[in-house]
Amino acid sequence: MREVEIYASGVRQPEKILGLALELDVIPNLSYKVDTNHDVVFLEFTTSVPSASALGAVFERIGLKALFVGEPPPEATPLKKTQRIS
């Protein structure tokens, strides 16, 4: 199980919580909890974690900016392949 914490200022507003629930309920193998006192969303994935950009897009669709608390799991950050320029 992988845990991700996201700070999203304004998530405590009722319409934002409802919008977030509609977005997160369709993600398989996810359970979540919203701490409305601190604007933090706790996500628990039983399988692979979506990319950081995909998680950020979920929050952007409801008008919130997502900031990761701590470091996101390695599988959430895309690997960048670079080539040596000669």
Coordinates of N, CA and C in Angstrom, one line a residue:
M1 N 0.8 -1.2 0.0 CA 0.0 0.0 0.0 C 0.9 1.2 0.0
R2 N 0.5 2.2 -0.8 CA 1.3 3.5 -0.9 C 0.4 4.6 -0.4
E3 N 1.0 5.5 0.3 CA 0.3 6.6 0.9 C 0.8 7.9 0.3
V4 N -0.1 8.8 -0.1 CA 0.3 10.1 -0.6 C -0.5 11.2 0.2
E5 N 0.2 12.2 0.6 CA -0.5 13.3 1.2 C -0.4 14.6 0.3
I6 N -1.5 15.2 0.1 CA -1.6 16.4 -0.7 C -2.2 17.5 0.0
Y7 N -1.6 18.7 0.0 CA -2.1 19.9 0.5 C -2.8 20.7 -0.6
A8 N -4.1 21.0 -0.4 CA -4.8 21.8 -1.4 C -5.6 22.8 -0.7
S9 N -5.1 24.1 -0.7 CA -5.8 25.2 0.0 C -7.2 25.4 -0.6
G10 N -8.2 25.4 0.3 CA -9.6 25.6 -0.1 C -10.4 24.3 -0.2
V11 N -9.8 23.2 0.0 CA -10.5 21.9 -0.2 C -11.6 21.8 0.9
R12 N -11.6 22.5 1.9 CA -12.6 22.4 3.0 C -13.9 23.0 2.5
Q13 N -14.0 23.7 1.4 CA -15.3 24.2 1.0 C -16.2 23.1 0.5
P14 N -17.4 23.1 0.9 CA -18.3 22.0 0.5 C -18.4 21.6 -0.9
E15 N -18.4 22.6 -1.8 CA -18.4 22.3 -3.3 C -17.1 21.7 -3.8
K16 N -16.0 22.0 -3.1 CA -14.7 21.4 -3.5 C -14.6 20.0 -3.0
I17 N -15.1 19.7 -1.8 CA -15.1 18.3 -1.3 C -16.0 17.5 -2.2
L18 N -17.1 18.0 -2.6 CA -18.0 17.2 -3.4 C -17.4 16.9 -4.8
G19 N -16.8 17.9 -5.4 CA -16.1 17.8 -6.6 C -14.9 16.8 -6.5
L20 N -14.2 16.9 -5.4 CA -13.1 15.9 -5.2 C -13.6 14.5 -5.1
A21 N -14.7 14.3 -4.4 CA -15.2 13.0 -4.2 C -15.7 12.4 -5.6
L22 N -16.2 13.3 -6.4 CA -16.7 12.8 -7.7 C -15.4 12.4 -8.6
E23 N -14.3 13.1 -8.4 CA -13.1 12.8 -9.2 C -12.4 11.6 -8.7
L24 N -12.3 11.5 -7.3 CA -11.5 10.4 -6.7 C -12.2 9.1 -6.7
D25 N -13.6 9.1 -6.6 CA -14.3 7.8 -6.5 C -14.2 7.0 -7.8
V26 N -13.8 7.5 -8.9 CA -13.6 6.7 -10.1 C -12.2 6.1 -10.3
I27 N -11.3 6.4 -9.4 CA -10.0 5.9 -9.4 C -10.0 4.5 -8.7
P28 N -9.6 3.4 -9.4 CA -9.6 2.1 -8.8 C -8.6 2.0 -7.7
N29 N -8.9 1.1 -6.7 CA -7.9 0.8 -5.7 C -7.4 2.0 -4.9
L30 N -8.3 2.9 -4.7 CA -8.0 4.2 -3.9 C -8.9 4.4 -2.8
S31 N -8.4 4.6 -1.6 CA -9.2 5.1 -0.5 C -8.6 6.5 -0.1
Y32 N -9.4 7.4 0.4 CA -9.0 8.7 0.7 C -9.7 9.3 1.9
K33 N -9.1 10.3 2.5 CA -9.7 11.0 3.6 C -9.3 12.4 3.5
V34 N -10.2 13.3 3.8 CA -9.9 14.8 3.7 C -9.9 15.3 5.1
D35 N -8.8 16.0 5.5 CA -8.6 16.7 6.8 C -9.0 18.1 6.5
T36 N -10.3 18.5 6.8 CA -10.8 19.8 6.5 C -10.2 20.9 7.4
N37 N -9.6 20.5 8.5 CA -9.0 21.5 9.4 C -7.7 22.0 8.8
H38 N -7.0 21.2 8.1 CA -5.7 21.5 7.6 C -5.6 21.5 6.0
D39 N -6.7 21.3 5.3 CA -6.7 21.3 3.9 C -5.8 20.2 3.3
V40 N -5.7 19.1 3.9 CA -4.9 18.0 3.5 C -5.7 16.8 3.1
V41 N -5.4 16.2 1.9 CA -6.1 15.0 1.5 C -5.1 13.8 1.6
F42 N -5.5 12.8 2.2 CA -4.7 11.6 2.4 C -5.2 10.5 1.4
L43 N -4.3 10.0 0.6 CA -4.7 9.1 -0.5 C -3.9 7.8 -0.2
E44 N -4.6 6.6 -0.2 CA -4.0 5.3 0.0 C -4.3 4.5 -1.3
F45 N -3.3 4.0 -2.0 CA -3.4 3.2 -3.1 C -3.0 1.8 -2.8
T46 N -3.8 0.8 -3.2 CA -3.4 -0.6 -2.9 C -2.6 -1.2 -4.1
T47 N -2.7 -0.5 -5.2 CA -1.8 -0.9 -6.4 C -1.0 0.3 -6.8
S48 N -0.6 0.4 -8.0 CA 0.3 1.4 -8.5 C -0.3 2.8 -8.2
V49 N 0.6 3.8 -8.1 CA 0.2 5.2 -7.8 C 0.2 5.9 -9.2
P50 N -0.8 6.7 -9.5 CA -0.8 7.5 -10.7 C 0.3 8.5 -10.7
S51 N 0.7 9.0 -11.8 CA 1.8 10.0 -11.9 C 1.4 11.2 -11.1
A52 N 2.4 12.0 -10.7 CA 2.2 13.2 -10.0 C 1.4 14.2 -10.8
S53 N 1.6 14.2 -12.1 CA 0.9 15.2 -13.0 C -0.6 14.7 -13.1
A54 N -0.9 13.4 -13.1 CA -2.3 12.9 -13.2 C -3.0 13.3 -11.9
L55 N -2.3 13.1 -10.7 CA -3.0 13.5 -9.5 C -3.2 15.0 -9.4
G56 N -2.2 15.8 -9.9 CA -2.4 17.2 -9.9 C -3.5 17.7 -10.8
A57 N -3.7 16.9 -11.9 CA -4.8 17.3 -12.8 C -6.2 17.0 -12.2
V58 N -6.3 16.0 -11.3 CA -7.6 15.8 -10.6 C -7.9 17.0 -9.8
F59 N -7.0 17.6 -9.1 CA -7.2 18.8 -8.3 C -7.5 20.0 -9.1
E60 N -6.7 20.1 -10.2 CA -6.9 21.3 -11.1 C -8.3 21.3 -11.7
R61 N -8.9 20.2 -12.0 CA -10.2 20.1 -12.6 C -11.3 20.7 -11.7
I62 N -11.0 20.7 -10.4 CA -12.0 21.3 -9.5 C -11.6 22.7 -9.0
G63 N -10.5 23.2 -9.6 CA -10.1 24.5 -9.2 C -9.1 24.6 -8.0
L64 N -8.4 23.6 -7.7 CA -7.4 23.6 -6.6 C -6.0 23.3 -7.1
K65 N -5.1 23.8 -6.4 CA -3.7 23.5 -6.7 C -3.2 22.5 -5.7
A66 N -2.7 21.4 -6.2 CA -2.2 20.3 -5.3 C -0.7 20.5 -5.0
L67 N -0.3 20.4 -3.8 CA 1.1 20.4 -3.4 C 1.3 19.1 -2.6
F68 N 2.3 18.4 -3.0 CA 2.7 17.2 -2.2 C 3.3 17.5 -0.9
V69 N 2.8 16.8 0.1 CA 3.4 16.9 1.5 C 4.5 15.8 1.5
G70 N 5.7 16.2 1.7 CA 6.8 15.3 1.7 C 7.2 15.0 0.2
E71 N 7.8 13.8 0.0 CA 8.2 13.4 -1.3 C 7.2 12.4 -1.8
P72 N 6.8 12.6 -3.1 CA 5.8 11.6 -3.6 C 6.6 10.3 -3.9
P73 N 5.8 9.2 -3.9 CA 6.4 7.9 -4.1 C 7.2 7.9 -5.4
P74 N 8.2 7.1 -5.5 CA 9.0 7.1 -6.8 C 8.2 6.7 -8.0
E75 N 7.2 5.8 -7.9 CA 6.4 5.5 -9.1 C 5.5 6.6 -9.5
A76 N 5.3 7.6 -8.7 CA 4.4 8.7 -9.1 C 5.2 9.8 -9.9
T77 N 6.5 9.8 -9.8 CA 7.3 10.7 -10.6 C 7.8 10.1 -11.9
P78 N 7.5 10.7 -13.0 CA 7.9 10.1 -14.3 C 9.5 10.0 -14.4
L79 N 9.9 9.0 -14.9 CA 11.4 8.9 -15.2 C 11.7 9.6 -16.4
K80 N 12.8 10.4 -16.4 CA 13.2 11.2 -17.5 C 14.4 10.5 -18.1
K81 N 14.3 10.2 -19.4 CA 15.4 9.6 -20.1 C 16.1 10.7 -20.9
T82 N 17.3 10.8 -20.7 CA 18.1 11.8 -21.4 C 19.1 11.2 -22.3
Q83 N 19.5 11.9 -23.2 CA 20.6 11.4 -24.1 C 21.7 12.4 -24.0
R84 N 22.9 11.8 -24.0 CA 24.1 12.6 -24.0 C 24.3 13.3 -25.3
I85 N 24.5 14.6 -25.3 CA 24.7 15.3 -26.5 C 26.2 15.4 -26.7
S86 N 26.6 15.0 -27.9 CA 28.1 15.0 -28.2 C 28.4 16.1 -29.2

